[in-house]
């Protein structure tokens, strides 16, 4: 009760402060008047009475001071006074203030940028109600699993085998039916993000490109997403024979339809199939697959055979993945059911999965059923997390170190300034200020500095928030990270600013309160022979050197990684290759006419002047993409328990010649291999060693997964890196695309000495002659493609080098500052030494030795810490161990040299001290 | 008449509450009334009156409003609030108890030990 009254009174006093002051004055005056009146009545004159009353009462200001204290205003008034004083002090030394705010702004701004990135990648959740209820289903498979063909992502699982989140449609239907009978999750719904398999759109005669997501009928209802216009996809839309409908995203509604409500009922063409738009998804809804990337259209699964058909076997003319029992492609999610634990749901679903698999796939006796895993679905598939989470943590740690370094630097600077203010502090203490009051005042100064730095850092962070995604993007594939500024980022920046204020302000504040009042007030503030160690300042500098060495070591490691990657052996010649991809929409080019189209294009492009060779592949080399299939040597004895799959690539005849991959045995593909000649394949050395270790593979036959065709091996090629630079070339086999039944999308590699800008118009004209509606997608050179795989390493090398240089500069400033201060403080001592016979050289050595001692301690601590911490970044390095001796020794030498250089100026000044001047100095 | 006693620490608040409980008063009036009801035996430090009044108002035990004093001037009058009345009762009980206890201790003779 009292507390409430206090708070009320406090807020009232703050709100109408002027009135409170006036009232106080009036009340005290009226008291004096009343007393004077009483005194008058006892016979005094009015003037005398008034005088007596005033004397009795005492000074009004003392009363007011105590009254303010009763009102609880004292803290507030003192804080205001401290702030004004601090602002005045900062204004008086603009140089120091600018440097301090600039270094803080850089440190805090960098941390804000990294946090924005981290929030987008690690923290943001799907824009659906109660995302924590969502569960994503995935399987963990051993080496011999029923999953023969998959379209989607799979990762190696810890402990061997692989894990994937892809399921077949019949398995999904069986599991959903089972769940409806005895529910363990609310319901199972499915979706598939088409990703880079973009849809060709035709709207009002204009051709364009759109991304899509296939969804089940109960998807919107289960996710709880209500469209902002029209209706959502319903189970009735997801039946065979239902007309093709689509829900478009908010982004597409803005871009292509101007947010007009006439979009409902409009018919557009997707891959030349007419589709009716029935609704618009709410803003911010990015589907269930990813928080970052928003698909343009949502289509029911029933449209898949017409819009995005797929055939991998020879007996599937309808291209439907819905009836395919061997292709694992769609993702399944469900909301948790109250009362059913995750473990119970998982166990039940695993049983239902095994049943579904056994009833749909032909299972061998030594096949292992996949294990089911239920993971949190609140962030969708969260692919970004896997590839980005460790680099983000490392970057966050490094920027934190830079901020710490800036704080240490500031603490040192403030310590030096505090030494000059000793007299002021002792006067305050002598006048009766408590030590806590002085501490509060010095801390307020630091907090003001750090708040200004924080505001500047926030501005920096806002304008720079897209730097890192921008650096990681290329012209043909952007990295989509949500870098939206919201309350959490403000809160983070505020917390960091206040934290740094305390961090660097505490030490000078504590030092200020340790002033010995009597000595400080004397005229000569230091005595000649007292040798104070000044350990605090030296300790700070050693700390700075340790941090700098950490940052320089990291710069060295990441730069060397980049250099090693850039110079690693590729196994093929990337020079002079221009890449682009062409997709043949199924509506105009049903299989096998798409193969014929590519053959026509291959021949026509070869005739363009300036083109030395044209080569086609399904998978571009070193683009991070891969295709793998079971590799079944038909005339070898079955090897139990081995990985039976290999990477593969569908290529054109002159692939090996164009890319410069030598054929070691046998021959490459040639004109003798056509659609009507026997099926041929070429394997690489690694695959030959794995599956044909003791025999000659030439002439042997194999059967790729998902088909019953027998291919004959006609050649063995040298190993070439496949999807990324880090891993060794995997076992790979190549087939000829001319012998395929269908191949809608292929990547063309044009070998030419001309620049892309020069030759592209001719290429476009040539393609236009064959079909004027075919756009060239993802145009880049092979070298640009390879550089793109290194962009994360390049980003790291650049950032860490910048941090390293910044760290060196800050540490140098710190050493210079502290040595200059030490020399200035010990001027009289040095004067005595020189008067007693010390040579200038000896004085120089003395100063350098001090700085060297700090450097040795700092470098040892820093290198020790980096050895301990380097294990954490081992996975990001390439070609060197985390405790690379060259990097460590280089860093030690560099920092030691920097320490000596930085201290050389003060050392020289010390050796030039005139003893007579020095002794007179005090 | 014996010399006026100096007020013991911590009791000023209680006395102000009592003084105000008998009717609304301005600051000078509180001073006079306490002197009056103590029979001129108690002298209050001038410097501690107004801080105490403000403290009591801050805690919500008394409330103030501007009015007219006897000499037709503006003055701030204080009156007791319900919370203040309760506080006065509590403090009075505590004081009486304490006084009894201490008097009992001081009156102990050597035989009662």
mmCIF file of C-alpha atoms in Angstrom, chain A residues 2 5-6 9 23-24 26-28 30-31 33-35 38 56-57 63 66-67 70-71, chain B residues 26 28 31-32 46-47 49-51 54-55 58-60 66 69-71 73-74 76 78:
data_model
loop_
_atom_site.group_PDB
_atom_site.id
_atom_site.type_symbol
_atom_site.label_atom_id
_atom_site.label_comp_id
_atom_site.label_asym_id
_atom_site.label_seq_id
_atom_site.Cartn_x
_atom_site.Cartn_y
_atom_site.Cartn_z
ATOM 1 C CA UNK A 2 2.757 2.361 0.927
ATOM 2 C CA UNK A 5 1.382 5.606 -2.754
ATOM 3 C CA UNK A 6 5.119 6.168 -3.156
ATOM 4 C CA UNK A 9 3.711 10.466 -5.522
ATOM 5 C CA UNK A 23 4.735 24.900 -4.100
ATOM 6 C CA UNK A 24 7.690 24.129 -1.845
ATOM 7 C CA UNK A 26 5.412 29.067 -1.361
ATOM 8 C CA UNK A 27 4.856 26.733 1.567
ATOM 9 C CA UNK A 28 8.135 27.623 3.270
ATOM 10 C CA UNK A 30 4.124 31.093 4.237
ATOM 11 C CA UNK A 31 5.609 29.339 7.280
ATOM 12 C CA UNK A 33 5.255 34.707 7.337
ATOM 13 C CA UNK A 34 3.094 32.991 9.948
ATOM 14 C CA UNK A 35 5.959 32.882 12.405
ATOM 15 C CA UNK A 38 3.217 35.588 15.713
ATOM 16 C CA UNK A 56 14.965 30.664 13.345
ATOM 17 C CA UNK A 57 13.915 28.797 10.273
ATOM 18 C CA UNK A 63 14.916 22.576 3.854
ATOM 19 C CA UNK A 66 15.771 17.542 2.532
ATOM 20 C CA UNK A 67 12.225 17.833 1.248
ATOM 21 C CA UNK A 70 11.823 12.817 1.185
ATOM 22 C CA UNK A 71 10.084 12.843 -2.140
ATOM 23 C CA UNK B 26 -0.594 23.721 7.911
ATOM 24 C CA UNK B 28 3.417 25.998 11.198
ATOM 25 C CA UNK B 31 4.555 22.840 15.045
ATOM 26 C CA UNK B 32 2.379 24.947 17.360
ATOM 27 C CA UNK B 46 12.868 23.414 12.651
ATOM 28 C CA UNK B 47 14.907 21.638 10.013
ATOM 29 C CA UNK B 49 9.567 19.348 10.228
ATOM 30 C CA UNK B 50 9.021 19.835 6.533
ATOM 31 C CA UNK B 51 11.126 16.849 5.404
ATOM 32 C CA UNK B 54 6.865 15.494 2.855
ATOM 33 C CA UNK B 55 7.954 12.008 3.793
ATOM 34 C CA UNK B 58 5.073 10.567 -0.007
ATOM 35 C CA UNK B 59 4.100 7.451 1.933
ATOM 36 C CA UNK B 60 0.430 8.298 1.658
ATOM 37 C CA UNK B 66 -3.971 24.485 -0.593
ATOM 38 C CA UNK B 69 -4.467 30.559 6.594
ATOM 39 C CA UNK B 70 -5.527 32.823 9.505
ATOM 40 C CA UNK B 71 -3.780 35.860 8.088
ATOM 41 C CA UNK B 73 -2.520 34.078 3.034
ATOM 42 C CA UNK B 74 -2.266 30.878 0.987
ATOM 43 C CA UNK B 76 -0.873 24.162 2.435
ATOM 44 C CA UNK B 78 -2.433 18.569 5.749
#
